[in-house]
Every structure is written in structure tokens, then in C-alpha cells.
Amino acid sequence: MLDGAVALLDANAGVEPQTETVWRRADKYDVPRMIFVNKMDKIGADFYRCVEMIGSRLGAKAVPVQLPIGAENEFKGVVDLIEMNALVWRNEELGAQWDVVEIPEDLKERAAEYREKMIEAAVEIDDDAMEAYLNGDLPNNDTIRRLLRRGTIDTKFFSVFAGSAFKNKGVQPLLDGVIDFLPSPADVPAIRGIDARTEQPIERHADDNEPLAMLAFKIANDPHMGTLTFCRIYSGKLRAGHDA
């Protein structure tokens, strides 16, 4: 049902047993993922330990595209490793607004180190980009995003973000990352299934002009709304009173 997913890690606990279970399921269906290290304002939060655990516990290649500025009650922003600037939130706005500032002096060396690692992971996706990089030609930011997107969709690596969702800190940059790195319906192959009437195999593309094809993946009861059916539409349009 999913074309892409965001895996959440507790910044204090890191990779937990349920994380491994969900991760294996995503591996089984080859679902592209990004990782959000949540609760960076929690006591014991450790972003770098979480990144290490992604490799040691999940066997996955983590590629941070952000670094946290501070942790626990000192968490106040993130470093954007693509743009090489810092996003510092205005506390009174609960993460809704932030200032783009220079990277703090004590993080500049670490930011340069992790940016280099990010670029190395990105250029490994493309032979031409790798050759140019080895010849000393650094990719521009648009090229970095394009390569990170390609690597994410191909599940070669997993981009890592940081924040505190409860306080809405880091959520907007994460959503920008979803757009930049995770696949759109146009990036995935046509869905294949069996026609219930003819029992013949059929394909449906992500196109409004094709016949309606959807999957009901969850049913829930709401005390006010009644029975709710959650559906994923693969093609066509769903209208009120639609006759299946």
C-alpha cells in the first residue's frame, strides 16, 4: 500500500525491537524510507548513537542530511548539510517559524565531515557524478538532492533527519524531505492485480483517466462518524455515489 515511509526513532532509545520488526517488513516489500530521529529534546537523546544503531541493528546505511544543534533541553535547531546553514527555531512559535543562520562554530568541523560523507554516498549512485567527484568537481545542491532521491528510492541508503514532533520542531523540513526524496506515484511501476470479474491479470497506472482501482486497507469505527474505510487509490477517480 505504501510507496514510501518515514521511520521514527526515539532519540533516547534508538533502534528498538519493534523498529526491527517494522523495518524487516519494509525490507520485504522494498519500501523506500527516510528516518526521523524524534524526541531530540528528551533526556538522554543521542542522535549519533541512533545513527550508529541503524547500521549495527538494522544493517542499513544511514546518511544524515541534518545534524542537531544541541540535545535534551538544549535542542534548538538543526544543521542543513545540503545548504550548509542552520535552522534555529523561535521557541514561542512551537517550531512553526525559524531563522536561517550560520552554522554554530562548534559544529562547523562536524558538519563538514558529515557533508562529505553525504556527498560520497550520493555520488556512488551515479558513475558520472562519481568520476567528477574523484576529479575534484563537487556536485551542486540540486545534483545532491537528485542523487539522494535516487538512492532513497532504490533503497541504497536512508536519509536521516532530526527533530521533536511534539513541539513541531523539524516537521516542516522533514516534509520537504518527503517531497525531495521519497517517490511520487509517477515514480513507481504500474500496479498489477486480477480482474474480479474476468480473473485476468490487469495493470493500472497512476492516471486519472484510467478506470478506478483502489485498495481498502483499514476499517475503523468512529463514535461520531460511524464506520470509516481507509483506501489507497491507484488509478482513476472516486466520486460520491460511484458504482463499482
Short mmCIF file of N, CA, C and O in Angstrom, two decimals, residues 4 16 19 27 38 54 62 136 142 181 201:
data_model
loop_
_atom_site.label_atom_id
_atom_site.label_comp_id
_atom_site.label_asym_id
_atom_site.label_seq_id
_atom_site.Cartn_x
_atom_site.Cartn_y
_atom_site.Cartn_z
N GLY A 4 6.27 4.92 0.02
CA GLY A 4 7.41 5.36 0.79
C GLY A 4 7.00 5.52 2.24
O GLY A 4 5.80 5.55 2.55
N GLU A 16 14.67 0.07 18.50
CA GLU A 16 14.03 -0.82 19.45
C GLU A 16 13.56 -2.10 18.75
O GLU A 16 13.55 -2.18 17.52
N THR A 19 11.08 -1.57 16.15
CA THR A 19 11.69 -0.94 14.97
C THR A 19 12.21 -2.01 14.02
O THR A 19 12.01 -1.92 12.80
N ASP A 27 11.56 -3.96 4.40
CA ASP A 27 12.55 -4.59 3.52
C ASP A 27 11.89 -5.62 2.61
O ASP A 27 12.21 -5.73 1.42
N ASN A 38 13.35 11.31 16.41
CA ASN A 38 12.37 12.13 17.13
C ASN A 38 12.77 12.31 18.60
O ASN A 38 13.67 11.62 19.10
N ILE A 54 21.44 2.30 13.59
CA ILE A 54 20.81 1.99 12.30
C ILE A 54 21.68 1.02 11.52
O ILE A 54 21.19 0.08 10.88
N ALA A 62 22.85 4.53 6.92
CA ALA A 62 22.24 5.81 7.30
C ALA A 62 23.06 6.96 6.73
O ALA A 62 24.28 6.97 6.85
N GLY A 136 37.69 16.09 -8.40
CA GLY A 136 37.65 17.33 -7.62
C GLY A 136 36.49 18.25 -7.93
O GLY A 136 36.46 19.38 -7.44
N ASP A 142 21.46 20.96 -6.14
CA ASP A 142 20.38 20.31 -6.87
C ASP A 142 20.79 18.89 -7.27
O ASP A 142 19.97 17.96 -7.21
N PHE A 181 12.81 13.44 -1.57
CA PHE A 181 13.49 12.15 -1.62
C PHE A 181 12.60 10.93 -1.81
O PHE A 181 13.06 9.93 -2.36
N PRO A 201 -5.22 -11.07 -15.43
CA PRO A 201 -4.30 -10.06 -14.87
C PRO A 201 -4.48 -8.72 -15.57
O PRO A 201 -4.70 -8.65 -16.79
#
